[in-house]
Amino acid sequence: MFLEPSRLLTSLSLVRIGAHVQKALDTGAPVVALETAVVTHGLPPGTNWMAAQDMEVIVRSRGVTPATVGVVDGRLVIGLSERELETLAQLAQDRVRYEQAMEQALAMGGEGSQGPPPVVKLGARDLGPFLARARMSRSGAERLRLPRYGGTTVGATLVACRLTGIRVFATGGIGGVHRDPAYDVSGDLPQLSISPVIVVAAGVKSILHVEATFEYLETLGIPVIGYQTDTFPVFYAREYRPKGSPRPLKVPYRADSPGEVAEMALAHWALGMQSGVLVVVPPPADVALSWEELETWMSQAMAEARRLGKRGPEVTPFLLDRLQTLSEGRTVEVNVALLRNNAQVARDIARALYHTYPKHLASSSS
Ligand code: PSU
Ligand code: MN
């Protein structure tokens, strides 16, 4: 009755796979997926472009193909070209200006209508409606009134991984359960639970309810593997000590090499489990912040978010931005360093996974 998803996608031309990625997929060469919400909404303009390029260069440096995912001119692109990535990075600048103008207009009592936002943050559930709407308005006046560019979150990027069978993905920190309100749970988590992908991250973002997110990962059946660490990192900090506990939060499993991670993930999938595997890598020690210094900035940023009535997808970008200002740029320094570091670890895991077990991998993908 229905077309299978891939044929439907092609016939609607909602998705485009970059030539470099298609080639790697065809030959069974290792690929690492990269997200772009961090480019459009996570890092300040300028830094974002550098970090995104660095990640690609690091992945390529050992013969692995980067597949940076994002929405460009109304299509989901899996494997952005350098030019397309640059466009998304530049649109972040326009977005900041757009939001400032919007706020000013609202403060003056106006409507604040300025045309569509230059670039939006797209979670997994946004992709369908967003791409369809962009497709329906490819010509005509509508085209000018609708947004056509988007940065994909971890959740949305996992959708792209499932479509193409990409097994390794590097990001900064995954989304999770927010502290307040606790019912604000990132769409990243359910997508992780249905995507057989190794996600390399510096743990969960410090702005979240760390223990709640940690427990939720167990609920969803997502293995958490510490990469050369016994403790659970929280993005800006290498470890996290729950209130009233004498010890930092520990990871259930530890792997010391890319090969060990590959073995663990393959065993997980061989058991028939379809979920992702979260590999957590502490941020580099020379730039990492301590939980104690973070905590003051975070409570201040969260109080501001509450006062300003920030909601839904706005919350994470707002908090990251405020932390940057409050820490005088130190959080951004850590963010960039850990993104690079994670790209490197993901690259090595992809090599181990694809070179050692190409057959297992082929047969375990549906
Ligand atoms: N990690 C970063 N910076 C970011 C994010 C993660 O270093 O901007 C983004 C990711 O794209 C993640 C998203 O998927 O934040 C989660 O947003 P939310 O909490 O609204 O689900
Ligand atoms: Mn949310």
CSV table of C-alpha atoms and ligand atoms in Angstrom, one decimal:
chain,number,residue,atom,x,y,z
A,1,MET,CA,0.0,0.0,0.0
A,2,PHE,CA,2.8,2.4,0.9
A,3,LEU,CA,6.0,2.9,-1.0
A,4,GLU,CA,8.9,1.7,1.1
A,5,PRO,CA,10.4,4.8,2.8
A,6,SER,CA,13.6,5.1,0.7
A,7,ARG,CA,11.7,5.0,-2.6
A,8,LEU,CA,9.2,7.5,-1.3
A,9,LEU,CA,11.9,9.8,-0.2
A,10,THR,CA,13.7,9.7,-3.5
A,11,SER,CA,10.5,10.2,-5.5
A,12,LEU,CA,9.6,13.2,-3.4
A,13,SER,CA,13.3,14.2,-3.4
A,14,LEU,CA,13.2,15.1,0.2
A,15,VAL,CA,16.6,13.7,0.9
A,16,ARG,CA,20.0,14.0,-0.9
A,17,ILE,CA,23.0,12.0,-0.1
A,18,GLY,CA,26.4,13.7,-0.8
A,19,ALA,CA,28.5,12.0,-3.5
A,20,HIS,CA,31.4,11.4,-1.0
A,21,VAL,CA,29.0,9.6,1.4
A,22,GLN,CA,27.3,7.6,-1.3
A,23,LYS,CA,30.6,6.4,-2.5
A,24,ALA,CA,31.6,5.3,1.0
A,25,LEU,CA,28.3,3.6,1.5
A,26,ASP,CA,28.5,1.7,-1.8
A,27,THR,CA,32.0,0.4,-1.0
A,28,GLY,CA,31.4,-0.4,2.7
A,29,ALA,CA,34.0,2.2,3.8
A,30,PRO,CA,33.8,3.7,7.3
A,31,VAL,CA,31.6,6.7,7.8
A,32,VAL,CA,31.0,9.0,10.7
A,33,ALA,CA,27.9,11.1,11.0
A,34,LEU,CA,28.1,14.7,12.3
A,35,GLU,CA,25.2,16.9,13.4
A,36,THR,CA,24.6,20.6,12.7
A,37,ALA,CA,22.3,21.9,15.5
A,38,VAL,CA,25.6,22.6,17.2
A,39,VAL,CA,26.6,24.6,14.2
A,40,THR,CA,23.4,26.6,13.8
A,41,HIS,CA,22.3,26.9,17.5
A,42,GLY,CA,25.1,25.6,19.8
A,43,LEU,CA,28.2,27.6,19.1
A,44,PRO,CA,28.8,31.3,18.5
A,45,PRO,CA,29.1,32.4,14.9
A,46,GLY,CA,32.6,32.1,13.6
A,47,THR,CA,33.6,29.4,16.1
A,48,ASN,CA,30.9,27.2,14.7
A,49,TRP,CA,32.3,27.1,11.2
A,50,MET,CA,35.8,26.4,12.5
A,51,ALA,CA,34.6,23.6,14.8
A,52,ALA,CA,32.5,22.0,12.1
A,53,GLN,CA,35.4,22.1,9.6
A,54,ASP,CA,37.9,20.8,12.2
A,55,MET,CA,35.6,17.8,12.9
A,56,GLU,CA,35.5,16.9,9.2
A,57,VAL,CA,39.2,17.3,8.8
A,58,ILE,CA,39.9,15.0,11.8
A,59,VAL,CA,37.5,12.3,10.5
A,60,ARG,CA,39.1,12.4,7.1
A,61,SER,CA,42.6,12.4,8.4
A,62,ARG,CA,42.6,8.6,8.7
A,63,GLY,CA,40.5,7.8,5.7
A,64,VAL,CA,37.1,7.9,7.2
A,65,THR,CA,34.3,9.7,5.4
A,66,PRO,CA,32.4,12.5,7.4
A,67,ALA,CA,28.7,12.7,6.7
A,68,THR,CA,27.6,16.0,8.1
A,69,VAL,CA,23.8,16.2,8.2
A,70,GLY,CA,21.7,19.3,7.8
A,71,VAL,CA,18.7,20.8,5.9
A,72,VAL,CA,19.7,22.9,2.9
A,73,ASP,CA,17.2,24.6,0.7
A,74,GLY,CA,14.4,22.4,2.0
A,75,ARG,CA,16.1,19.1,1.6
A,76,LEU,CA,17.7,16.8,4.2
A,77,VAL,CA,21.3,16.5,3.1
A,78,ILE,CA,23.3,13.5,4.4
A,79,GLY,CA,26.9,14.6,3.7
A,80,LEU,CA,27.0,18.3,3.2
A,81,SER,CA,29.5,19.8,0.8
A,82,GLU,CA,32.0,22.3,2.2
A,83,ARG,CA,30.0,25.1,0.7
A,84,GLU,CA,26.7,23.9,2.2
A,85,LEU,CA,28.3,23.5,5.6
A,86,GLU,CA,29.6,27.1,5.3
A,87,THR,CA,26.2,28.3,4.4
A,88,LEU,CA,24.6,26.8,7.5
A,89,ALA,CA,27.4,28.2,9.7
A,90,GLN,CA,26.9,31.7,8.2
A,91,LEU,CA,23.2,31.5,8.7
A,92,ALA,CA,23.8,31.1,12.4
A,93,GLN,CA,25.0,34.7,12.3
A,94,ASP,CA,21.8,35.8,10.6
A,95,ARG,CA,19.8,33.9,13.1
A,96,VAL,CA,21.4,35.8,16.0
A,97,ARG,CA,20.6,39.1,14.3
A,98,TYR,CA,17.1,38.0,13.5
A,99,GLU,CA,16.4,37.0,17.1
A,100,GLN,CA,17.8,40.3,18.4
A,101,ALA,CA,15.6,42.2,16.0
A,102,MET,CA,12.6,40.1,17.0
A,103,GLU,CA,13.2,40.8,20.7
A,104,GLN,CA,13.6,44.5,20.1
A,105,ALA,CA,10.4,44.6,18.1
A,106,LEU,CA,8.5,42.7,20.7
A,107,ALA,CA,9.8,45.0,23.5
A,108,MET,CA,8.5,48.0,21.5
A,109,GLY,CA,5.1,46.3,21.4
A,110,GLY,CA,5.3,45.4,17.7
A,111,GLU,CA,4.5,42.1,16.1
A,112,GLY,CA,8.2,41.5,15.3
A,113,SER,CA,7.4,40.0,11.9
A,114,GLN,CA,10.6,39.9,9.9
A,115,GLY,CA,10.1,37.1,7.5
A,116,PRO,CA,11.1,33.5,8.2
A,117,PRO,CA,14.0,32.7,10.6
A,118,PRO,CA,17.1,32.2,8.5
A,119,VAL,CA,17.8,28.8,10.0
A,120,VAL,CA,15.9,26.6,12.5
A,121,LYS,CA,16.8,23.8,14.9
A,122,LEU,CA,15.2,20.6,13.7
A,123,GLY,CA,14.6,17.6,15.9
A,124,ALA,CA,13.5,14.2,14.6
A,125,ARG,CA,9.8,15.0,14.7
A,126,ASP,CA,10.3,18.2,12.8
A,127,LEU,CA,11.8,16.7,9.7
A,128,GLY,CA,8.6,15.3,8.1
A,129,PRO,CA,6.5,18.5,8.2
A,130,PHE,CA,9.5,20.8,7.6
A,131,LEU,CA,10.6,19.0,4.4
A,132,ALA,CA,7.1,18.5,3.1
A,133,ARG,CA,6.3,22.1,3.6
A,134,ALA,CA,9.5,23.2,1.9
A,135,ARG,CA,8.8,20.9,-1.0
A,136,MET,CA,5.2,22.2,-1.5
A,137,SER,CA,6.6,25.7,-1.7
A,138,ARG,CA,9.6,25.2,-3.9
A,139,SER,CA,8.2,27.7,-6.3
A,140,GLY,CA,5.9,30.7,-5.8
A,141,ALA,CA,5.6,33.4,-3.2
A,142,GLU,CA,5.4,30.9,-0.3
A,143,ARG,CA,9.0,30.2,-0.9
A,144,LEU,CA,10.0,33.5,0.6
A,145,ARG,CA,7.8,33.2,3.6
A,146,LEU,CA,9.0,29.8,4.9
A,147,PRO,CA,12.3,28.8,6.4
A,148,ARG,CA,14.4,26.4,4.2
A,149,TYR,CA,17.5,25.8,6.3
A,150,GLY,CA,17.9,23.8,9.4
A,151,GLY,CA,20.5,22.4,11.8
A,152,THR,CA,19.7,18.8,12.8
A,153,THR,CA,19.8,17.7,16.4
A,154,VAL,CA,21.3,14.4,17.6
A,155,GLY,CA,17.8,12.9,17.2
A,156,ALA,CA,17.3,14.2,13.7
A,157,THR,CA,20.8,13.2,12.7
A,158,LEU,CA,20.0,9.6,13.9
A,159,VAL,CA,17.1,9.5,11.5
A,160,ALA,CA,19.7,10.1,8.7
A,161,CYS,CA,21.9,7.4,10.1
A,162,ARG,CA,19.0,4.9,10.0
A,163,LEU,CA,18.2,5.8,6.4
A,164,THR,CA,21.7,5.2,5.2
A,165,GLY,CA,22.9,2.5,7.7
A,166,ILE,CA,25.7,4.8,9.2
A,167,ARG,CA,26.8,3.2,12.4
A,168,VAL,CA,29.0,5.8,14.1
A,169,PHE,CA,28.1,9.4,15.0
A,170,ALA,CA,30.1,12.1,16.8
A,171,THR,CA,28.6,14.9,18.7
A,172,GLY,CA,29.2,17.2,21.7
A,173,GLY,CA,26.7,16.2,24.3
A,174,ILE,CA,23.4,14.5,23.8
A,175,GLY,CA,20.1,16.0,25.1
A,176,GLY,CA,18.3,14.4,28.0
A,177,VAL,CA,16.0,15.1,30.9
A,178,HIS,CA,15.9,18.8,31.8
A,179,ARG,CA,15.9,19.9,35.5
A,180,ASP,CA,12.9,22.1,35.3
A,181,PRO,CA,10.4,21.2,34.0
A,182,ALA,CA,11.5,17.5,34.3
A,183,TYR,CA,8.9,16.6,31.7
A,184,ASP,CA,11.1,18.3,29.1
A,185,VAL,CA,12.9,15.3,27.8
A,186,SER,CA,15.0,15.7,24.7
A,187,GLY,CA,13.9,13.9,21.5
A,188,ASP,CA,17.4,12.7,21.3
A,189,LEU,CA,16.7,9.9,23.8
A,190,PRO,CA,13.9,8.0,22.1
A,191,GLN,CA,15.7,8.3,18.8
A,192,LEU,CA,18.8,6.8,20.4
A,193,SER,CA,16.7,3.9,21.6
A,194,ILE,CA,15.6,3.0,18.0
A,195,SER,CA,18.9,3.7,16.1
A,196,PRO,CA,21.6,1.1,16.0
A,197,VAL,CA,24.4,3.7,16.0
A,198,ILE,CA,27.4,4.2,18.2
A,199,VAL,CA,27.1,7.8,19.5
A,200,VAL,CA,30.3,9.4,20.8
A,201,ALA,CA,29.6,12.3,23.2
A,202,ALA,CA,31.1,13.9,26.2
A,203,GLY,CA,28.2,12.6,28.2
A,204,VAL,CA,25.1,14.6,28.7
A,205,LYS,CA,25.0,18.3,28.8
A,206,SER,CA,25.7,19.8,32.2
A,207,ILE,CA,22.5,21.9,32.0
A,208,LEU,CA,20.4,18.7,32.3
A,209,HIS,CA,19.2,16.7,35.2
A,210,VAL,CA,22.2,14.3,35.1
A,211,GLU,CA,21.0,11.5,37.2
A,212,ALA,CA,17.5,11.5,35.6
A,213,THR,CA,19.1,11.3,32.2
A,214,PHE,CA,21.5,8.6,33.3
A,215,GLU,CA,18.5,6.5,34.6
A,216,TYR,CA,16.5,7.2,31.4
A,217,LEU,CA,19.3,5.7,29.3
A,218,GLU,CA,18.9,2.5,31.3
A,219,THR,CA,15.2,2.5,30.8
A,220,LEU,CA,15.6,2.8,27.1
A,221,GLY,CA,18.2,-0.1,27.0
A,222,ILE,CA,21.0,2.1,25.8
A,223,PRO,CA,24.5,0.8,26.9
A,224,VAL,CA,26.7,3.5,28.3
A,225,ILE,CA,30.4,2.9,27.8
A,226,GLY,CA,33.1,5.1,29.3
A,227,TYR,CA,35.9,5.6,26.8
A,228,GLN,CA,39.2,5.3,28.9
A,229,THR,CA,37.2,6.5,31.9
A,230,ASP,CA,35.3,5.0,34.8
A,231,THR,CA,33.3,8.1,35.6
A,232,PHE,CA,30.4,9.6,33.7
A,233,PRO,CA,31.4,13.0,32.1
A,234,VAL,CA,28.9,15.8,31.9
A,235,PHE,CA,30.0,17.8,28.8
A,236,TYR,CA,32.0,20.7,30.3
A,237,ALA,CA,33.2,18.6,33.3
A,238,ARG,CA,35.0,15.3,33.4
A,239,GLU,CA,32.9,14.0,36.2
A,240,TYR,CA,29.8,14.6,38.2
A,241,ARG,CA,29.2,14.1,41.8
A,242,PRO,CA,25.5,13.7,42.7
A,243,LYS,CA,24.4,16.0,45.7
A,244,GLY,CA,25.2,14.3,49.0
A,245,SER,CA,27.3,11.6,47.4
A,246,PRO,CA,30.9,11.1,48.2
A,247,ARG,CA,31.7,9.6,44.9
A,248,PRO,CA,31.3,10.7,41.3
A,249,LEU,CA,28.8,8.9,39.1
A,250,LYS,CA,30.3,5.8,37.5
A,251,VAL,CA,29.8,4.4,34.0
A,252,PRO,CA,28.5,0.8,33.9
A,253,TYR,CA,31.2,-0.3,31.4
A,254,ARG,CA,34.6,0.9,30.3
A,255,ALA,CA,36.4,0.4,27.0
A,256,ASP,CA,40.1,1.3,26.5
A,257,SER,CA,40.4,1.0,22.8
A,258,PRO,CA,38.3,1.6,19.7
A,259,GLY,CA,38.3,-2.2,19.1
A,260,GLU,CA,36.7,-2.9,22.5
A,261,VAL,CA,34.0,-0.4,21.7
A,262,ALA,CA,33.3,-2.1,18.4
A,263,GLU,CA,33.1,-5.5,20.0
A,264,MET,CA,30.7,-4.3,22.6
A,265,ALA,CA,28.4,-2.6,20.1
A,266,LEU,CA,28.4,-5.6,17.8
A,267,ALA,CA,27.6,-7.9,20.7
A,268,HIS,CA,24.7,-5.6,21.6
A,269,TRP,CA,23.3,-5.7,18.1
A,270,ALA,CA,24.0,-9.4,17.6
A,271,LEU,CA,21.6,-10.0,20.5
A,272,GLY,CA,19.0,-8.4,18.4
A,273,MET,CA,18.9,-5.1,20.1
A,274,GLN,CA,18.1,-2.1,17.8
A,275,SER,CA,19.2,0.7,20.1
A,276,GLY,CA,22.2,2.9,20.0
A,277,VAL,CA,25.3,2.6,22.1
A,278,LEU,CA,26.4,5.7,24.0
A,279,VAL,CA,30.2,6.1,24.2
A,280,VAL,CA,31.2,8.8,26.6
A,281,VAL,CA,34.5,10.6,26.4
A,282,PRO,CA,35.6,13.1,29.1
A,283,PRO,CA,36.4,16.6,27.8
A,284,PRO,CA,40.2,17.2,27.5
A,285,ALA,CA,41.7,17.8,30.9
A,286,ASP,CA,43.5,21.0,30.0
A,287,VAL,CA,40.3,22.9,29.3
A,288,ALA,CA,37.6,21.0,31.3
A,289,LEU,CA,35.7,22.9,34.0
A,290,SER,CA,34.9,21.6,37.5
A,291,TRP,CA,31.3,20.9,38.4
A,292,GLU,CA,31.5,23.3,41.2
A,293,GLU,CA,32.4,26.3,39.1
A,294,LEU,CA,29.8,25.3,36.5
A,295,GLU,CA,27.0,25.0,39.1
A,296,THR,CA,26.9,28.8,39.9
A,297,TRP,CA,26.7,29.8,36.3
A,298,MET,CA,24.1,27.2,35.5
A,299,SER,CA,21.8,28.2,38.3
A,300,GLN,CA,22.0,31.8,37.2
A,301,ALA,CA,21.4,30.9,33.5
A,302,MET,CA,18.5,28.6,34.4
A,303,ALA,CA,16.9,31.3,36.6
A,304,GLU,CA,17.1,33.7,33.6
A,305,ALA,CA,15.5,31.2,31.3
A,306,ARG,CA,12.6,30.8,33.7
A,307,ARG,CA,12.2,34.5,34.0
A,308,LEU,CA,12.2,35.0,30.3
A,309,GLY,CA,9.7,32.1,29.8
A,310,LYS,CA,12.1,30.1,27.5
A,311,ARG,CA,10.4,27.0,26.3
A,312,GLY,CA,10.9,23.9,24.3
A,313,PRO,CA,13.7,23.9,21.7
A,314,GLU,CA,14.7,27.4,22.7
A,315,VAL,CA,15.9,26.3,26.1
A,316,THR,CA,19.2,24.5,25.2
A,317,PRO,CA,20.5,27.2,22.9
A,318,PHE,CA,19.6,29.9,25.4
A,319,LEU,CA,21.4,28.2,28.3
A,320,LEU,CA,24.5,27.5,26.2
A,321,ASP,CA,24.6,31.1,25.1
A,322,ARG,CA,24.2,32.4,28.6
A,323,LEU,CA,26.9,30.0,30.0
A,324,GLN,CA,29.3,31.4,27.4
A,325,THR,CA,28.8,34.9,28.6
A,326,LEU,CA,28.9,34.0,32.3
A,327,SER,CA,32.0,31.9,31.9
A,328,GLU,CA,33.7,34.6,29.7
A,329,GLY,CA,34.0,32.1,26.9
A,330,ARG,CA,35.4,29.2,28.8
A,331,THR,CA,32.4,26.9,28.0
A,332,VAL,CA,32.9,27.5,24.3
A,333,GLU,CA,36.6,26.6,24.6
A,334,VAL,CA,35.6,23.3,26.2
A,335,ASN,CA,32.9,22.7,23.7
A,336,VAL,CA,35.2,23.1,20.7
A,337,ALA,CA,37.9,20.9,22.3
A,338,LEU,CA,35.5,18.1,23.2
A,339,LEU,CA,33.9,18.2,19.7
A,340,ARG,CA,37.3,17.7,18.1
A,341,ASN,CA,38.2,15.0,20.6
A,342,ASN,CA,35.0,13.1,20.0
A,343,ALA,CA,35.4,13.3,16.3
A,344,GLN,CA,38.8,11.6,16.7
A,345,VAL,CA,37.4,8.9,18.9
A,346,ALA,CA,34.5,8.3,16.6
A,347,ARG,CA,36.8,8.1,13.6
A,348,ASP,CA,38.9,5.4,15.3
A,349,ILE,CA,35.9,3.4,16.3
A,350,ALA,CA,34.5,3.6,12.8
A,351,ARG,CA,37.8,2.2,11.5
A,352,ALA,CA,37.8,-0.6,14.0
A,353,LEU,CA,34.1,-1.4,13.3
A,354,TYR,CA,34.3,-1.4,9.5
A,355,HIS,CA,37.7,-2.9,9.0
A,356,THR,CA,37.5,-5.7,11.5
A,357,TYR,CA,33.9,-6.8,11.1
A,358,PRO,CA,32.5,-5.7,7.6
A,359,LYS,CA,30.5,-8.9,7.3
A,360,HIS,CA,28.9,-8.8,10.7
A,361,LEU,CA,28.0,-5.2,10.1
A,362,ALA,CA,26.4,-6.0,6.7
A,363,SER,CA,24.3,-8.9,8.1
A,364,SER,CA,23.2,-7.1,11.2
A,365,SER,CA,21.7,-4.1,9.2
A,366,SER,CA,18.2,-4.8,8.2
B,1,PSU,N1,25.8,19.5,22.0
B,1,PSU,C1,26.5,20.7,21.9
B,1,PSU,N2,25.8,21.7,21.5
B,1,PSU,C2,24.5,21.7,21.1
B,1,PSU,C3,23.8,20.4,21.2
B,1,PSU,C4,24.5,19.4,21.7
B,1,PSU,O1,27.7,20.7,22.1
B,1,PSU,O2,24.0,22.6,20.6
B,1,PSU,C5,22.4,20.3,20.6
B,1,PSU,C6,22.4,18.9,20.0
B,1,PSU,O3,22.1,19.0,18.6
B,1,PSU,C7,21.3,18.2,20.7
B,1,PSU,C8,20.4,19.3,21.0
B,1,PSU,O4,20.7,17.2,19.9
B,1,PSU,O5,21.3,20.3,21.4
B,1,PSU,C9,19.4,18.9,22.1
B,1,PSU,O6,18.4,19.9,22.2
B,1,PSU,P1,17.1,19.7,23.1
B,1,PSU,O7,17.6,19.7,24.5
B,1,PSU,O8,16.2,20.8,22.8
B,1,PSU,O9,16.5,18.3,22.7
B,2,MN,MN,13.3,19.9,25.0
